[in-house]
PDB file of C-alpha atoms in Angstrom:
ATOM      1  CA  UNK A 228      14.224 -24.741 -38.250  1.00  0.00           C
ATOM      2  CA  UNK A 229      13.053 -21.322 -38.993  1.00  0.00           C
ATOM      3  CA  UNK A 230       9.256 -23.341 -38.761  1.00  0.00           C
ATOM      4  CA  UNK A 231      10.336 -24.996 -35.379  1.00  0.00           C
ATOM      5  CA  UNK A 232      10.853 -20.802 -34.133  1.00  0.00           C
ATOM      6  CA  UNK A 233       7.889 -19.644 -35.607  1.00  0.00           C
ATOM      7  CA  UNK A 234       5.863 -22.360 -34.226  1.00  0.00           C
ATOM      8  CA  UNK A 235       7.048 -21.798 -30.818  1.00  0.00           C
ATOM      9  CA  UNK A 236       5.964 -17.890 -30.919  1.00  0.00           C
ATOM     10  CA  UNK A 237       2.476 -19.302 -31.901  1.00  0.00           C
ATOM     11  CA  UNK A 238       3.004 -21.453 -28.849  1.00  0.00           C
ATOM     12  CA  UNK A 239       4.050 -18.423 -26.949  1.00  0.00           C
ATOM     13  CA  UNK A 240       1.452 -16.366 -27.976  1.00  0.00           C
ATOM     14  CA  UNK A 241      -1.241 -18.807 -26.999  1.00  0.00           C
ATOM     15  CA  UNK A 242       0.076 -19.453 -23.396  1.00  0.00           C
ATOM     16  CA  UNK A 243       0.584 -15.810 -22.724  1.00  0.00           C
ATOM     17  CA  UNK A 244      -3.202 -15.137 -23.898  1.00  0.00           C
ATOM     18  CA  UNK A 245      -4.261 -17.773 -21.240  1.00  0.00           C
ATOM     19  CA  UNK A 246      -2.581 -15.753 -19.010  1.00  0.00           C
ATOM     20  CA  UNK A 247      -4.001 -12.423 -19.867  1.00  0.00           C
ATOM     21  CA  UNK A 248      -7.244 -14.047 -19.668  1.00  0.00           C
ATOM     22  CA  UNK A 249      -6.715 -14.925 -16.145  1.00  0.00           C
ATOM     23  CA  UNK A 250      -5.966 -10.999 -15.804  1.00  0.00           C
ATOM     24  CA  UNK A 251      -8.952 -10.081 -16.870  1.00  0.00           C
ATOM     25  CA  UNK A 252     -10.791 -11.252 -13.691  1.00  0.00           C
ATOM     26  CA  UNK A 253     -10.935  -8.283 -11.210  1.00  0.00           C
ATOM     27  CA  UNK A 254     -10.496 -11.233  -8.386  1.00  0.00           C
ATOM     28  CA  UNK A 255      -7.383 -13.219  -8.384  1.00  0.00           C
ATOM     29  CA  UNK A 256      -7.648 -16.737  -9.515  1.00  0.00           C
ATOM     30  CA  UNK A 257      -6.751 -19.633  -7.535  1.00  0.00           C
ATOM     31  CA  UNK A 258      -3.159 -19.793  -6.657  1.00  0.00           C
ATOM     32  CA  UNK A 259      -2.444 -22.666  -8.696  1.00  0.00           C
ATOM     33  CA  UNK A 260      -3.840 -22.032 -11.610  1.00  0.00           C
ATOM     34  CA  UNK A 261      -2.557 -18.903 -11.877  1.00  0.00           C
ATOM     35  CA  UNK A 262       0.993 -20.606 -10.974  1.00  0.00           C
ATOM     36  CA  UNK A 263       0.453 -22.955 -13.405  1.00  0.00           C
ATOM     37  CA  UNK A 264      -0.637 -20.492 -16.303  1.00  0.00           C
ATOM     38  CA  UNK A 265       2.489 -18.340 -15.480  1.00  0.00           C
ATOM     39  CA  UNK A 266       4.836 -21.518 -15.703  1.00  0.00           C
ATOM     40  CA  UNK A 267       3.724 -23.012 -18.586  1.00  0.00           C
ATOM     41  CA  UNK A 268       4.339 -19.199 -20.588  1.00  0.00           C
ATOM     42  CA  UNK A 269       7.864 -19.122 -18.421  1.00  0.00           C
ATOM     43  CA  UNK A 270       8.579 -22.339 -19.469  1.00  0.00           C
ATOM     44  CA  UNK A 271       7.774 -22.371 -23.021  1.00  0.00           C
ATOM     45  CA  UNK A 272       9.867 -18.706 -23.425  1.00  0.00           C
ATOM     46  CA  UNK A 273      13.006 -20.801 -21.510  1.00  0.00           C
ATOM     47  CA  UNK A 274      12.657 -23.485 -24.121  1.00  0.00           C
ATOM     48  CA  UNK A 275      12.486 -21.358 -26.788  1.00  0.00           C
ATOM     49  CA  UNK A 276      15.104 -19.021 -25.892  1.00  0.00           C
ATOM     50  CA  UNK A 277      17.663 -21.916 -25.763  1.00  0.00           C
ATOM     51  CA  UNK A 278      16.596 -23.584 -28.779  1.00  0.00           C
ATOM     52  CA  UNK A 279      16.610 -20.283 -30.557  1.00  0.00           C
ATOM     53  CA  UNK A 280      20.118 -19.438 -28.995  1.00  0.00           C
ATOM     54  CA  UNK A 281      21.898 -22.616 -30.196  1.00  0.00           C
ATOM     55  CA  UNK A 282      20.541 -22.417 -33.404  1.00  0.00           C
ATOM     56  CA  UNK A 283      20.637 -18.321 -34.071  1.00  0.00           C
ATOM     57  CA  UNK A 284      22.216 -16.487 -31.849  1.00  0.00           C
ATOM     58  CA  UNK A 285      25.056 -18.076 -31.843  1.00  0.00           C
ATOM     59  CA  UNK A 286      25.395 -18.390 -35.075  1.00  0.00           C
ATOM     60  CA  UNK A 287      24.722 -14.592 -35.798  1.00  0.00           C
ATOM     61  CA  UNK A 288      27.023 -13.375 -33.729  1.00  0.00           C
ATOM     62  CA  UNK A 289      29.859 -15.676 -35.336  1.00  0.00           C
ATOM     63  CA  UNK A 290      29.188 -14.883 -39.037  1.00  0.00           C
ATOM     64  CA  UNK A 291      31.592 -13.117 -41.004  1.00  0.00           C
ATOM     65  CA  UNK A 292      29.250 -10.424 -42.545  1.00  0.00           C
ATOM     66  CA  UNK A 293      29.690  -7.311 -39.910  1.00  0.00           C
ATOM     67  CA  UNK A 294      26.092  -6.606 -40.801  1.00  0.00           C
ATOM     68  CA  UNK A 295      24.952  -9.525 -39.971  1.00  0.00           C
ATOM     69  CA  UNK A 296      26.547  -9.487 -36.700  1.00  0.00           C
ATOM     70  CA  UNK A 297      25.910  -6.316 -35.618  1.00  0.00           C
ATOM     71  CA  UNK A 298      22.480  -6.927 -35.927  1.00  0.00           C
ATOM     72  CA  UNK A 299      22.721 -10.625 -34.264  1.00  0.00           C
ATOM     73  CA  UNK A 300      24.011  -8.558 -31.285  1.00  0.00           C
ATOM     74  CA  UNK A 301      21.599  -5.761 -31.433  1.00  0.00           C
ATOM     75  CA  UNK A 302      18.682  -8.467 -31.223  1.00  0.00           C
ATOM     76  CA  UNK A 303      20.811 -10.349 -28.313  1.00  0.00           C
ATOM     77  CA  UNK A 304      21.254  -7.251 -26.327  1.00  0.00           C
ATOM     78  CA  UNK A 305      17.459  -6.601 -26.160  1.00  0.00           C
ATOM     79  CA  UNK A 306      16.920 -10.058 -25.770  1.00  0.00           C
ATOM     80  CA  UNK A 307      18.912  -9.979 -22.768  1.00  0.00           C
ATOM     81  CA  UNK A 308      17.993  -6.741 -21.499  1.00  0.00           C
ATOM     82  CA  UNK A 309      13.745  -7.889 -21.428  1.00  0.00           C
ATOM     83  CA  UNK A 310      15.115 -11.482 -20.371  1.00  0.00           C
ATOM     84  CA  UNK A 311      16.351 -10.078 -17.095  1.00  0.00           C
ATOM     85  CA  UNK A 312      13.392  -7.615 -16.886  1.00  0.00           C
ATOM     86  CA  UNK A 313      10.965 -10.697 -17.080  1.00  0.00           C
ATOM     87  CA  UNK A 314      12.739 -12.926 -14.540  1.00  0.00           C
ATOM     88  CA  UNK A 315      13.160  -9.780 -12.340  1.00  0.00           C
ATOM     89  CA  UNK A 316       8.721  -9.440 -12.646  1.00  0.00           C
ATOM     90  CA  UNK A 317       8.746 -13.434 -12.328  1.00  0.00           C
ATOM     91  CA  UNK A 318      10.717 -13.372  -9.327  1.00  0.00           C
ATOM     92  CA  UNK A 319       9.144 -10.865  -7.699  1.00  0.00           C
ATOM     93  CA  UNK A 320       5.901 -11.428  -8.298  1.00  0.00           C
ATOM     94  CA  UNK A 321       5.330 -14.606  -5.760  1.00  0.00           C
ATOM     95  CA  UNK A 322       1.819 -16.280  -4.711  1.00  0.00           C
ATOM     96  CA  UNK A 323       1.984 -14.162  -1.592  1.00  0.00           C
ATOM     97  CA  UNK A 324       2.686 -10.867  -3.265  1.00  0.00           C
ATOM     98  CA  UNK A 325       0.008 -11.348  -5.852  1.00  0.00           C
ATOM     99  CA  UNK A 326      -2.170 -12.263  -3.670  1.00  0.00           C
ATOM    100  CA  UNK A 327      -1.517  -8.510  -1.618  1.00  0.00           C
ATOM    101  CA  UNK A 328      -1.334  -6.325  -4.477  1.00  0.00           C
ATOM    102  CA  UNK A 329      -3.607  -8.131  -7.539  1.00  0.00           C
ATOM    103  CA  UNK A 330      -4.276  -4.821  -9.096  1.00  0.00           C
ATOM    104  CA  UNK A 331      -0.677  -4.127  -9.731  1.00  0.00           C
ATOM    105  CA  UNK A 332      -0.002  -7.466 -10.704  1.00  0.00           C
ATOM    106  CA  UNK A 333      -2.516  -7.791 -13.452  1.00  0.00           C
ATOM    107  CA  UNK A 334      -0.960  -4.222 -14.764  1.00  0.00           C
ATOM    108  CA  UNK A 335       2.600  -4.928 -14.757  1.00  0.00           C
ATOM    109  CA  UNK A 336       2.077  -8.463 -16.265  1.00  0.00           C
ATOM    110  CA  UNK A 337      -0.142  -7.082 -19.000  1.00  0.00           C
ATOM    111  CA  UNK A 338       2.936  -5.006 -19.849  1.00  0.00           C
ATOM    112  CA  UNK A 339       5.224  -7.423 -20.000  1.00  0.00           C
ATOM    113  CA  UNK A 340       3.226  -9.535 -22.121  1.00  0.00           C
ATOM    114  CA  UNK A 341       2.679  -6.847 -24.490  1.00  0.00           C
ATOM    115  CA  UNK A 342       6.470  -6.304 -24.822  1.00  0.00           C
ATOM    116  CA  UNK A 343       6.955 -10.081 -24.982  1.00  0.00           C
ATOM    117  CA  UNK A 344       4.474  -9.887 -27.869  1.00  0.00           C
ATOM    118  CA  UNK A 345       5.951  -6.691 -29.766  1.00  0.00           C
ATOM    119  CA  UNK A 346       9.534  -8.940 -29.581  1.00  0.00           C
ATOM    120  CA  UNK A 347       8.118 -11.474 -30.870  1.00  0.00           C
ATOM    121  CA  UNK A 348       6.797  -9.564 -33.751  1.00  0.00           C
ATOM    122  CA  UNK A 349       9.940  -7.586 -34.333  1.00  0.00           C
ATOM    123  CA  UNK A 350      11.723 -10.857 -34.900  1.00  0.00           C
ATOM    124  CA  UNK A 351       8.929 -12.226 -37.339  1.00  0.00           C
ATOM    125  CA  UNK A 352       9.823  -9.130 -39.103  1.00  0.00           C
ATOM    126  CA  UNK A 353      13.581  -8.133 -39.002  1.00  0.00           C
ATOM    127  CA  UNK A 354      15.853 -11.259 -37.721  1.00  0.00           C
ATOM    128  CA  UNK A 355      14.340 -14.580 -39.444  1.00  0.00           C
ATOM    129  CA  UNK A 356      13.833 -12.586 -42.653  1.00  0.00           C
ATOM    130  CA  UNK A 357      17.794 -11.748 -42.091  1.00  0.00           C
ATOM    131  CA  UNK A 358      18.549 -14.958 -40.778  1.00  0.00           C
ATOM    132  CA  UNK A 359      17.235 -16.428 -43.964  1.00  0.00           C
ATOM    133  CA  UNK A 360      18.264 -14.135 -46.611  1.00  0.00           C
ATOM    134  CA  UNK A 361      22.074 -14.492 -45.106  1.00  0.00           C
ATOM    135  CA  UNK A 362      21.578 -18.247 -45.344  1.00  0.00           C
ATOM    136  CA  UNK A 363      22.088 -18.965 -41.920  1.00  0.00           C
ATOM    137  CA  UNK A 364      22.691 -22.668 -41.566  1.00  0.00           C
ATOM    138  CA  UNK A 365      19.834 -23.433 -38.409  1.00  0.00           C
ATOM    139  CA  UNK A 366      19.385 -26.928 -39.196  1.00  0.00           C
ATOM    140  CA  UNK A 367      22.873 -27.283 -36.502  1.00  0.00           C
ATOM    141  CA  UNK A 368      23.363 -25.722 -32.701  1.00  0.00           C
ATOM    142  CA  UNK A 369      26.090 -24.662 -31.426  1.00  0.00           C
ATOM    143  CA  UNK A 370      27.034 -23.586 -28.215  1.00  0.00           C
ATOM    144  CA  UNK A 371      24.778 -21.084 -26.473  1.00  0.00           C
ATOM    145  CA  UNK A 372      25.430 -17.641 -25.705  1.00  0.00           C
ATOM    146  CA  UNK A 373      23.474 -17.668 -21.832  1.00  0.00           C
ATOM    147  CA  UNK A 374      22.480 -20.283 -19.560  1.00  0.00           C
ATOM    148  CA  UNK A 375      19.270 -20.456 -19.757  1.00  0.00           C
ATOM    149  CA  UNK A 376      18.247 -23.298 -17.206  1.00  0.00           C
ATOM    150  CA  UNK A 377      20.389 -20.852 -14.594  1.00  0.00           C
ATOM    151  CA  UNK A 378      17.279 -17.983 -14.428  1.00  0.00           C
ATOM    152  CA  UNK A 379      14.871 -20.739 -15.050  1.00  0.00           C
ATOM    153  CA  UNK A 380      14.963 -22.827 -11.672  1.00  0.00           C
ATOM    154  CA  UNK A 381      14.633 -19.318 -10.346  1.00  0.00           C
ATOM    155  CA  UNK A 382      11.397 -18.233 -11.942  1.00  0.00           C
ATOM    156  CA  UNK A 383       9.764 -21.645 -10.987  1.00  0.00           C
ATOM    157  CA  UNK A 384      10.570 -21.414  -7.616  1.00  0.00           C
ATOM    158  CA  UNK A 385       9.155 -17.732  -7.269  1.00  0.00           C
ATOM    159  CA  UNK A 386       6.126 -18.809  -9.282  1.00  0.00           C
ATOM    160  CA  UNK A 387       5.390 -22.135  -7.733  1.00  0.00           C
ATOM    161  CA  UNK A 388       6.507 -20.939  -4.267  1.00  0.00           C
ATOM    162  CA  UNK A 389       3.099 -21.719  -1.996  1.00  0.00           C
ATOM    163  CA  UNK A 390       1.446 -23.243  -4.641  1.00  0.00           C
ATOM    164  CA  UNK A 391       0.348 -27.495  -6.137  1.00  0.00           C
ATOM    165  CA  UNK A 392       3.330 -28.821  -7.758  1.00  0.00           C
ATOM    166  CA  UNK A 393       3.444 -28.521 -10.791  1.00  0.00           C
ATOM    167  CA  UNK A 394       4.785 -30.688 -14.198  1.00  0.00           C
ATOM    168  CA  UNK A 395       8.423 -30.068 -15.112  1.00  0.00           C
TER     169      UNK A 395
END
Protein backbone atom coordinates (compact mmCIF):
# COMPACT_ATOMS: atom_id res chain seq x y z
CA UNK A 1 0.00 0.00 0.00
CA UNK A 2 2.60 2.34 1.17
CA UNK A 3 3.82 1.91 -2.94
CA UNK A 4 0.14 2.56 -4.10
CA UNK A 5 0.68 6.32 -1.87
CA UNK A 6 3.91 6.96 -3.06
CA UNK A 7 3.01 6.31 -6.55
CA UNK A 8 0.15 8.59 -6.45
CA UNK A 9 2.45 11.67 -5.16
CA UNK A 10 4.59 10.86 -8.31
CA UNK A 11 1.26 11.06 -10.06
CA UNK A 12 0.56 14.24 -8.24
CA UNK A 13 3.63 15.74 -8.82
CA UNK A 14 3.51 15.21 -12.55
CA UNK A 15 -0.06 16.68 -13.06
CA UNK A 16 0.67 19.67 -10.93
CA UNK A 17 3.97 20.34 -13.12
CA UNK A 18 1.64 20.33 -16.24
CA UNK A 19 -0.08 22.82 -14.58
CA UNK A 20 2.71 25.08 -13.62
CA UNK A 21 3.79 24.79 -17.08
CA UNK A 22 0.65 26.23 -18.30
CA UNK A 23 1.58 29.17 -15.72
CA UNK A 24 4.44 29.89 -17.20
CA UNK A 25 2.80 31.48 -20.30
CA UNK A 26 2.35 35.27 -19.64
CA UNK A 27 -1.10 34.76 -21.82
CA UNK A 28 -3.72 32.54 -20.46
CA UNK A 29 -4.21 29.30 -22.18
CA UNK A 30 -7.31 28.19 -23.69
CA UNK A 31 -10.08 27.76 -21.28
CA UNK A 32 -10.24 24.18 -21.59
CA UNK A 33 -7.12 23.15 -21.37
CA UNK A 34 -6.40 24.98 -18.61
CA UNK A 35 -9.80 23.43 -17.06
CA UNK A 36 -8.73 20.30 -17.94
CA UNK A 37 -5.05 20.56 -16.51
CA UNK A 38 -6.57 21.91 -13.20
CA UNK A 39 -9.08 18.85 -13.00
CA UNK A 40 -7.02 16.20 -13.72
CA UNK A 41 -4.40 17.61 -10.54
CA UNK A 42 -7.94 18.18 -8.47
CA UNK A 43 -8.94 14.97 -9.29
CA UNK A 44 -5.99 12.90 -8.76
CA UNK A 45 -5.42 14.85 -5.04
CA UNK A 46 -9.45 13.75 -4.36
CA UNK A 47 -8.51 10.21 -5.21
CA UNK A 48 -5.66 10.14 -3.32
CA UNK A 49 -6.86 11.79 -0.33
CA UNK A 50 -9.62 9.12 0.07
CA UNK A 51 -7.56 6.25 -0.66
CA UNK A 52 -4.97 7.56 1.71
CA UNK A 53 -7.76 8.32 4.37
CA UNK A 54 -9.25 4.79 4.44
CA UNK A 55 -6.13 3.24 4.56
CA UNK A 56 -4.04 5.82 7.05
CA UNK A 57 -5.77 8.19 8.52
CA UNK A 58 -8.07 6.33 9.88
CA UNK A 59 -6.12 3.99 11.04
CA UNK A 60 -3.67 6.50 12.79
CA UNK A 61 -5.96 8.14 14.55
CA UNK A 62 -7.42 4.74 16.05
CA UNK A 63 -4.11 3.16 17.17
CA UNK A 64 -3.40 2.64 20.64
CA UNK A 65 0.15 4.23 20.77
CA UNK A 66 -0.68 8.08 21.91
CA UNK A 67 2.32 8.91 19.79
CA UNK A 68 1.21 7.55 17.06
CA UNK A 69 -2.01 9.25 17.24
CA UNK A 70 -1.10 12.43 18.09
CA UNK A 71 0.86 12.61 15.20
CA UNK A 72 -1.96 10.87 12.86
CA UNK A 73 -3.96 13.96 13.98
CA UNK A 74 -1.31 16.52 13.66
CA UNK A 75 -0.87 15.36 9.87
CA UNK A 76 -4.92 15.29 9.56
CA UNK A 77 -5.31 18.72 10.91
CA UNK A 78 -2.95 20.22 8.25
CA UNK A 79 -4.33 18.05 5.85
CA UNK A 80 -7.56 19.51 6.45
CA UNK A 81 -6.60 22.92 7.05
CA UNK A 82 -4.65 23.15 3.11
CA UNK A 83 -7.66 20.83 1.90
CA UNK A 84 -10.11 23.63 2.54
CA UNK A 85 -7.52 26.30 1.49
CA UNK A 86 -7.24 24.49 -1.99
CA UNK A 87 -10.97 24.01 -2.64
CA UNK A 88 -11.47 27.62 -1.35
CA UNK A 89 -8.54 28.75 -4.52
CA UNK A 90 -10.41 26.00 -6.75
CA UNK A 91 -13.64 27.46 -6.17
CA UNK A 92 -12.85 30.71 -6.59
CA UNK A 93 -10.77 30.71 -9.21
CA UNK A 94 -13.52 30.10 -12.19
CA UNK A 95 -12.91 30.37 -16.17
CA UNK A 96 -14.33 33.86 -15.93
CA UNK A 97 -12.21 35.07 -13.07
CA UNK A 98 -9.03 33.73 -14.55
CA UNK A 99 -9.68 34.96 -17.45
CA UNK A 100 -9.96 38.86 -15.61
CA UNK A 101 -7.16 38.63 -13.35
CA UNK A 102 -4.43 35.92 -15.08
CA UNK A 103 -1.59 37.54 -13.31
CA UNK A 104 -2.95 36.78 -9.93
CA UNK A 105 -4.02 33.54 -10.88
CA UNK A 106 -0.76 32.18 -12.10
CA UNK A 107 0.72 33.61 -8.54
CA UNK A 108 -1.65 32.23 -6.16
CA UNK A 109 -1.73 28.80 -7.96
CA UNK A 110 2.05 28.63 -8.04
CA UNK A 111 1.71 28.89 -4.26
CA UNK A 112 -0.51 26.45 -3.73
CA UNK A 113 1.28 24.04 -5.71
CA UNK A 114 4.36 24.67 -3.91
CA UNK A 115 2.62 23.94 -0.57
CA UNK A 116 0.90 20.94 -2.16
CA UNK A 117 4.45 19.86 -3.04
CA UNK A 118 6.24 20.67 0.45
CA UNK A 119 3.10 18.26 1.97
CA UNK A 120 3.79 15.92 -0.06
CA UNK A 121 7.37 15.83 0.88
CA UNK A 122 6.76 16.17 4.58
CA UNK A 123 4.78 12.96 4.40
CA UNK A 124 7.56 11.09 2.30
CA UNK A 125 9.55 12.05 5.23
CA UNK A 126 7.70 11.94 8.65
CA UNK A 127 4.20 9.89 8.32
CA UNK A 128 4.93 6.72 5.93
CA UNK A 129 8.30 6.29 7.67
CA UNK A 130 5.95 6.31 11.01
CA UNK A 131 3.27 4.58 9.44
CA UNK A 132 5.67 1.81 8.68
CA UNK A 133 7.87 1.58 11.58
CA UNK A 134 4.46 1.35 13.86
CA UNK A 135 3.37 -1.45 11.54
CA UNK A 136 0.38 0.05 10.42
CA UNK A 137 -1.74 -2.61 8.78
CA UNK A 138 -2.61 -0.49 5.11
CA UNK A 139 -3.23 -3.46 3.15
CA UNK A 140 -7.30 -2.87 4.78
CA UNK A 141 -9.62 0.56 4.74
CA UNK A 142 -11.66 1.49 7.01
CA UNK A 143 -14.03 4.07 7.26
CA UNK A 144 -12.92 7.56 6.28
CA UNK A 145 -12.43 10.43 8.38
CA UNK A 146 -14.02 13.32 5.56
CA UNK A 147 -16.12 13.07 2.64
CA UNK A 148 -14.18 13.59 0.12
CA UNK A 149 -16.54 13.35 -3.04
CA UNK A 150 -18.62 16.28 -0.93
CA UNK A 151 -15.76 19.25 -1.86
CA UNK A 152 -15.05 17.41 -5.01
CA UNK A 153 -18.33 17.97 -7.17
CA UNK A 154 -17.64 21.48 -5.98
CA UNK A 155 -14.19 22.06 -7.39
CA UNK A 156 -15.31 20.54 -10.80
CA UNK A 157 -18.05 22.63 -11.16
CA UNK A 158 -15.97 25.91 -10.40
CA UNK A 159 -13.23 24.58 -12.67
CA UNK A 160 -15.26 23.28 -15.53
CA UNK A 161 -17.85 26.08 -15.17
CA UNK A 162 -17.79 27.76 -18.98
CA UNK A 163 -15.59 25.37 -20.21
CA UNK A 164 -15.64 21.55 -22.85
CA UNK A 165 -16.78 18.83 -20.71
CA UNK A 166 -14.59 17.11 -19.46
CA UNK A 167 -13.86 13.04 -18.46
CA UNK A 168 -15.08 12.05 -15.00
Amino acid sequence: MLDRLLRDHRLIREKAQALLQLLEHETMPSRALLAETRWRVGSHIMQHLAFEDRHLYAKLLQDERPHVREKGQHFQAELAALFAEYAQHAQYWTPDRIASEWSRFRVESRRMTLAMFARIDLEEVELYPLATDAAIDMQTNVAPTTNWTREAFAIKDAITKGSSTLPA
